[in-house]
mmCIF file of C-alpha atoms in Angstrom:
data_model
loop_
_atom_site.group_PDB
_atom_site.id
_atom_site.type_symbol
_atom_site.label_atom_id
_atom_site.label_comp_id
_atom_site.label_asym_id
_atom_site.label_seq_id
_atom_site.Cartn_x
_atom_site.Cartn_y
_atom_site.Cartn_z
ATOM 1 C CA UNK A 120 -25.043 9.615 -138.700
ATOM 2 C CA UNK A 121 -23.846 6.225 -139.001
ATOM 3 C CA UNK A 122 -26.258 3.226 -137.211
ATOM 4 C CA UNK A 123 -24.581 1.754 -134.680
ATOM 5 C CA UNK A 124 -24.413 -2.251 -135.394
ATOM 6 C CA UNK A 125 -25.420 -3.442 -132.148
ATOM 7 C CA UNK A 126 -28.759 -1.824 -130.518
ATOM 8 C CA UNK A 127 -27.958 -2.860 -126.987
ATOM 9 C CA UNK A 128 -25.133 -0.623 -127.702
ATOM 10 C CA UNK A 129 -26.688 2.630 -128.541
ATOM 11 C CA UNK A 130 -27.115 4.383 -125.681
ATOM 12 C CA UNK A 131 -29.186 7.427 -125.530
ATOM 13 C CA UNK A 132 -29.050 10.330 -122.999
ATOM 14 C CA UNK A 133 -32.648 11.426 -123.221
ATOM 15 C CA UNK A 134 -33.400 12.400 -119.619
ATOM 16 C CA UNK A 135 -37.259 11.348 -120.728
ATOM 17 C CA UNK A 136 -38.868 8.111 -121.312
ATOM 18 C CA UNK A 137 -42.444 7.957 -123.129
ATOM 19 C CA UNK A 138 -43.798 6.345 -120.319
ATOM 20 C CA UNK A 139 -42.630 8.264 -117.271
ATOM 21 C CA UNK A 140 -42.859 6.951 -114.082
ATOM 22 C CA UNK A 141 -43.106 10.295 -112.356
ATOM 23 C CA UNK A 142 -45.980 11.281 -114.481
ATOM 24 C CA UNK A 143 -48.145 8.465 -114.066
ATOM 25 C CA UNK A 144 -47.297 6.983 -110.916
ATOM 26 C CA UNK A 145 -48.710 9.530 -107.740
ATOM 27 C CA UNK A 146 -46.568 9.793 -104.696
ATOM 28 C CA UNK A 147 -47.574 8.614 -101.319
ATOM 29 C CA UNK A 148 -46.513 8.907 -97.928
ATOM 30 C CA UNK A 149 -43.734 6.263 -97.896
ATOM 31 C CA UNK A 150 -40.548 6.124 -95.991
ATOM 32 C CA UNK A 151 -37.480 7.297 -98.168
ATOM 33 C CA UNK A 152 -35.739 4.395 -97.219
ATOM 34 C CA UNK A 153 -36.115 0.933 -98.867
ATOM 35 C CA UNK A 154 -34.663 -2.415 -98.564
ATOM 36 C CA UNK A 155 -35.210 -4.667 -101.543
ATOM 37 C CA UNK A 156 -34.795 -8.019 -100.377
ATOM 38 C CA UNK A 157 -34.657 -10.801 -102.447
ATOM 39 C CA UNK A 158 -35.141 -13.618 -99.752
ATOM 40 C CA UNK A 159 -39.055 -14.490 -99.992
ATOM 41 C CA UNK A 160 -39.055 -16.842 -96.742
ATOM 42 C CA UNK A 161 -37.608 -13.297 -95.045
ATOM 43 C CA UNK A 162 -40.435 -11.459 -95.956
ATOM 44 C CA UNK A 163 -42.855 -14.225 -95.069
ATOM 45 C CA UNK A 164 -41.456 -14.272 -91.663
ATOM 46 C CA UNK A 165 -40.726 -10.699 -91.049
ATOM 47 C CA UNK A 166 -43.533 -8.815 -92.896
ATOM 48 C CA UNK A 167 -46.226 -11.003 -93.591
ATOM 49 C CA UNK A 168 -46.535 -13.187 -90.772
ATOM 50 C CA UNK A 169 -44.897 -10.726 -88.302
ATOM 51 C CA UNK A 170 -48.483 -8.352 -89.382
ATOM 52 C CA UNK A 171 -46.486 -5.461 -90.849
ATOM 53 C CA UNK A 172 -48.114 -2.461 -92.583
ATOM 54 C CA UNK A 173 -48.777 -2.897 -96.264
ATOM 55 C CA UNK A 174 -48.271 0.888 -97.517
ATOM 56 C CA UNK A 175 -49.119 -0.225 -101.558
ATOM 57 C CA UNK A 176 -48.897 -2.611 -104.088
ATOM 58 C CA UNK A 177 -46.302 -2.978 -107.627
ATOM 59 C CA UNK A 178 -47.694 -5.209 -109.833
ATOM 60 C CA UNK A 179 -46.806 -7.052 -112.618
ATOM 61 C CA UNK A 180 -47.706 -10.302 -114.909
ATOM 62 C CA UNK A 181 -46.507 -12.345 -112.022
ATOM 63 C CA UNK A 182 -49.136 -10.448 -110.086
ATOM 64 C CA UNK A 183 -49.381 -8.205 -106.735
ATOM 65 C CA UNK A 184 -46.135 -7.372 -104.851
ATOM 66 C CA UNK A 185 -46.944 -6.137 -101.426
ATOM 67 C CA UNK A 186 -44.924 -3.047 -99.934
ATOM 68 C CA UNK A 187 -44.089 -3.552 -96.183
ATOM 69 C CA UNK A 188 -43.531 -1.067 -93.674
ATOM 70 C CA UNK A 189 -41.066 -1.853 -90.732
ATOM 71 C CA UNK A 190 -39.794 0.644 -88.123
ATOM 72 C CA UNK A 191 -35.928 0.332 -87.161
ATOM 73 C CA UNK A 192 -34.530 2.327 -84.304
ATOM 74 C CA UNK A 193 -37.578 4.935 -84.496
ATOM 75 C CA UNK A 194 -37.280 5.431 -88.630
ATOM 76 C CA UNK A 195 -39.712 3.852 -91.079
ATOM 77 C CA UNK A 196 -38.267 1.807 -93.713
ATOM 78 C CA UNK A 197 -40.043 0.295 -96.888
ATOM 79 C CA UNK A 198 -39.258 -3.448 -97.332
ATOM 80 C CA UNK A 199 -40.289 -5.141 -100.670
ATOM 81 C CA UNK A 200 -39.389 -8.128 -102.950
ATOM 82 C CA UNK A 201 -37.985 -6.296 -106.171
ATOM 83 C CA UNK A 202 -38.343 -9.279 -108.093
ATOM 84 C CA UNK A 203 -35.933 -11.640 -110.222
ATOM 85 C CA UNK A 204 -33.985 -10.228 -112.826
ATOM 86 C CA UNK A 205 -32.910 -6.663 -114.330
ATOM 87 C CA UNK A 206 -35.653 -5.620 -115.753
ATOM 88 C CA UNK A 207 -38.407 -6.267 -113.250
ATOM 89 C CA UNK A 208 -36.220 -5.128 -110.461
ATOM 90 C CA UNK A 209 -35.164 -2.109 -112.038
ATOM 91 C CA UNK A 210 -38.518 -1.620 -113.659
ATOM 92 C CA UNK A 211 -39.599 -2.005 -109.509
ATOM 93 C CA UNK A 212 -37.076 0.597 -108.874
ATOM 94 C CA UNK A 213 -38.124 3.200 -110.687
ATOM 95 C CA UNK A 214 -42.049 2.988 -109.684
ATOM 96 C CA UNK A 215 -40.637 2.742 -105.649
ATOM 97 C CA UNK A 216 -38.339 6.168 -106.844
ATOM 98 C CA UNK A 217 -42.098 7.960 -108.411
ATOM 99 C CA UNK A 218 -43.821 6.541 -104.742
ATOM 100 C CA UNK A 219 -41.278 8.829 -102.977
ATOM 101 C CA UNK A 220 -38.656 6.203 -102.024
ATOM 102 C CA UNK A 221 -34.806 8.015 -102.282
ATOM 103 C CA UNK A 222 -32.054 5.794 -100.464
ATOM 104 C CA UNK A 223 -32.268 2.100 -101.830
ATOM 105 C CA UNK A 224 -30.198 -1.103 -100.672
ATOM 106 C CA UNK A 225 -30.563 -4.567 -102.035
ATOM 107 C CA UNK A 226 -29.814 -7.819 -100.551
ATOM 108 C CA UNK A 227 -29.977 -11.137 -102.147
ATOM 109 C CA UNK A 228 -27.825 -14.148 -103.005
ATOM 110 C CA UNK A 229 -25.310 -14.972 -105.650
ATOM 111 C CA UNK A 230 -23.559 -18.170 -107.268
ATOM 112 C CA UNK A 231 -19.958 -18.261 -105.757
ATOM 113 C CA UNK A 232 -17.061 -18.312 -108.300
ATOM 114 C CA UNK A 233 -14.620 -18.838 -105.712
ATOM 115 C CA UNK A 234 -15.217 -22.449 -103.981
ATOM 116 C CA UNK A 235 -13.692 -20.614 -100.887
ATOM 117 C CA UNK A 236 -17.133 -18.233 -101.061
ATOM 118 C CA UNK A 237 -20.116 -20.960 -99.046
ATOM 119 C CA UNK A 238 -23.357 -20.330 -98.332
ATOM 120 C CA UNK A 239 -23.820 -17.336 -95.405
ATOM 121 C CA UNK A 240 -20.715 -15.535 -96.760
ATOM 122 C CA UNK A 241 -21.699 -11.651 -96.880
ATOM 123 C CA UNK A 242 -20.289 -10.181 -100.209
ATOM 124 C CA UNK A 243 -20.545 -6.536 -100.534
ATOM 125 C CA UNK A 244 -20.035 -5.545 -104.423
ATOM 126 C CA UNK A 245 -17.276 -3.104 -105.163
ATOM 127 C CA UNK A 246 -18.248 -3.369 -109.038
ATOM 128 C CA UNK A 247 -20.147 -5.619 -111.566
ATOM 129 C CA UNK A 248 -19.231 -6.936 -114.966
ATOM 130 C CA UNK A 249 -22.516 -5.294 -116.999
ATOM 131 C CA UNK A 250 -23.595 -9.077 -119.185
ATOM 132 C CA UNK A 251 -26.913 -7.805 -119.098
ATOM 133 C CA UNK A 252 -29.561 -5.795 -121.247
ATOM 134 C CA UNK A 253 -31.029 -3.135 -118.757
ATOM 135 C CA UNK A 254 -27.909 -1.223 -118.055
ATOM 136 C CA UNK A 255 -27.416 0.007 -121.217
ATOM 137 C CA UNK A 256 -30.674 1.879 -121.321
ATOM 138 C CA UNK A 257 -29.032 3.898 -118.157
ATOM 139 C CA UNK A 258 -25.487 4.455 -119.096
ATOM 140 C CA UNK A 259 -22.773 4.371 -122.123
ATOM 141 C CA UNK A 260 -21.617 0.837 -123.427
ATOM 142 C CA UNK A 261 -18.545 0.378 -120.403
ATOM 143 C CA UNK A 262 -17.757 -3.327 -118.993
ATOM 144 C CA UNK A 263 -18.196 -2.125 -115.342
ATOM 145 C CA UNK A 264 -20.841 -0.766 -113.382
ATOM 146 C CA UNK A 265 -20.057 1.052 -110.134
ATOM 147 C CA UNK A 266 -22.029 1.167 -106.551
ATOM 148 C CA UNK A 267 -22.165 4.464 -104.661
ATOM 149 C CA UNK A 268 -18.663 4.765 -102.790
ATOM 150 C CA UNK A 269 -21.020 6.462 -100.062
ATOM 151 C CA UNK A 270 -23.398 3.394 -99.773
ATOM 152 C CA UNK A 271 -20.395 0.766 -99.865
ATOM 153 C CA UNK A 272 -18.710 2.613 -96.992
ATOM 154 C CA UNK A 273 -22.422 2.874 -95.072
ATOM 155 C CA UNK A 274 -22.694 -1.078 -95.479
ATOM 156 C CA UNK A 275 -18.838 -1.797 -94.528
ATOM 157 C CA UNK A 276 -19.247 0.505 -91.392
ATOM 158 C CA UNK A 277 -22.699 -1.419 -90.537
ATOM 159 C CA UNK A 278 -21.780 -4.890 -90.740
ATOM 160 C CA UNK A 279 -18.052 -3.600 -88.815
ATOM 161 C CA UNK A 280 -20.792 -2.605 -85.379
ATOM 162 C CA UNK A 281 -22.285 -6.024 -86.013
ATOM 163 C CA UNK A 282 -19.021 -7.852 -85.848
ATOM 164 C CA UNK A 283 -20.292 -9.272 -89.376
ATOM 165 C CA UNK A 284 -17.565 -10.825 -91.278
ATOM 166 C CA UNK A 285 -17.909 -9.636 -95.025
ATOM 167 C CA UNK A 286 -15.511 -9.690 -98.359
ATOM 168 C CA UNK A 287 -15.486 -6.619 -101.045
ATOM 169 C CA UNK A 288 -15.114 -7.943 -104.324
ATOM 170 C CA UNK A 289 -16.390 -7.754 -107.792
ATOM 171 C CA UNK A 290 -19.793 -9.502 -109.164
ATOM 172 C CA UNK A 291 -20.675 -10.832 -112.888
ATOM 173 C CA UNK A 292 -24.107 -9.637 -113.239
ATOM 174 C CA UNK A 293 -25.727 -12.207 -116.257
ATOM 175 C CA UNK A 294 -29.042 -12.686 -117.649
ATOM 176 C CA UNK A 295 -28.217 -15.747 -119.310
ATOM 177 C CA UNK A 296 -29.021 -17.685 -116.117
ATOM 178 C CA UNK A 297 -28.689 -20.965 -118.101
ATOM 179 C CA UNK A 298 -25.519 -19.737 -120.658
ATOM 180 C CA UNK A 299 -23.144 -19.394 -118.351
ATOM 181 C CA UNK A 300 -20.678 -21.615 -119.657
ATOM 182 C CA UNK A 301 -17.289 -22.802 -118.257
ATOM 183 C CA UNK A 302 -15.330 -20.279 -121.042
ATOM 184 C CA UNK A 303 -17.230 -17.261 -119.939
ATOM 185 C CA UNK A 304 -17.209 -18.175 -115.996
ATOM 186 C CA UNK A 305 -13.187 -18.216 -116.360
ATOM 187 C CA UNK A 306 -13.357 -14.817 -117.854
ATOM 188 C CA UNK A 307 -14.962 -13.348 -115.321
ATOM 189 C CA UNK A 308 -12.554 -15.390 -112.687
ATOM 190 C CA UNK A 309 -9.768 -13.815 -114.616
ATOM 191 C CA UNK A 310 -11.306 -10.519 -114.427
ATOM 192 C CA UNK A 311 -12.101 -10.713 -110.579
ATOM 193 C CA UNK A 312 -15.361 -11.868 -109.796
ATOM 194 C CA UNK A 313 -16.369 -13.633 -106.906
ATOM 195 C CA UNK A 314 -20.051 -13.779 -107.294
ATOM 196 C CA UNK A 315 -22.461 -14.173 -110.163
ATOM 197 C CA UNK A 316 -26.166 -12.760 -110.188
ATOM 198 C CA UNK A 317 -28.649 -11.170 -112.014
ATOM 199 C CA UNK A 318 -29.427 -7.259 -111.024
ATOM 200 C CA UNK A 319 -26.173 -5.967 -109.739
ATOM 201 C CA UNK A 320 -24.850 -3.751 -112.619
ATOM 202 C CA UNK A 321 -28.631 -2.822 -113.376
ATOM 203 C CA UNK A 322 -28.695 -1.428 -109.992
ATOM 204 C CA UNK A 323 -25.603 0.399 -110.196
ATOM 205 C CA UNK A 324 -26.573 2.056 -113.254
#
């Protein structure tokens, strides 16, 4: 079997990690729904300061990231902070997945790409360019990551009763927060982006 040159590139299938989630991470009583919401000053005002249930605790080197519990139109919903960046929010993911959480959305911001794009504009992802690490661990080497069809329709429909304005469009998900150079930002103009960001395509996969 021939070594594939480039690790990031060699995906493998194995269903099972050696360090499960499921297997060391109990589940709790937790609503199946979760927002993971990237704006902190939301949280502050919403969960913290509006005395919300903490239902548990993810924690990492940065230290303790409460869980909140909110009730919307008589169902529970977990709210949390899923962190900054692929692997931490993916990594956040997973543990929320072993708690007992099923049906995730996320909502953050991006960097515009298109100067018509200002700040308050809801974009809703159609796809995202994968120029980041963590995706690969989830699926084959492919440029594009896709959201659940489902979940995009669910959103649309949503902010459509709110009389929200929103654009669908395609996002440039980077870890190189500081390489993003003018070369590769017109690449991913050419290919279609709007937005760029960090977790989008690690989501999706």
């Amino acid at each position: 079997m021939t070594e594939i040159l480039y690790p990031i590139l060699d995906f493998d299938p194995t269903p099972e990690a050696i360090i499960e989630p499921r297997k060391v991470i109990k589940p709790i009583d937790i609503p199946e729904r979760c927002v993971l919401c990237f704006f902190q000053d939301v949280l502050n005002n919403v969960c913290r300061d509006g005395g919300r249930r903490i239902i548990a605790h993810l924690g990492s080197e940065i230290g303790s990231n409460p869980i909140y519990e909110l009730e919307l139109d008589g169902e529970k919903v977990a709210v949390v902070h899923p962190g900054v960046g692929a692997p931490l929010a993916v990594g956040f993911t997973e543990e929320l997945i072993a708690l007992g959480c099923r049906k995730f959305i996320a909502c953050g911001g991006a960097g515009v790409l298109n100067k018509e794009l200002t700040v308050g504009h809801v974009v809703v992802p159609t796809s995202a360019i994968r120029d980041e690490g963590t995706s690969y661990h989830y699926l084959p080497p492919h440029q594009d990551a896709l959201p659940s069809s489902k979940g995009v329709a669910a959103i649309e429909a949503t902010l459509g009763k709110h009389h929200v304005p929103y654009v669908l469009g395609k996002t440039w998900t980077t870890d190189g927060l500081y390489r993003e150079t003018r070369t590769r930002m017109e690449k991913r103009k050419a290919a279609g982006c709007l937005t760029v960001e960090m977790e989008a395509s690690a989501f999706f996969a």
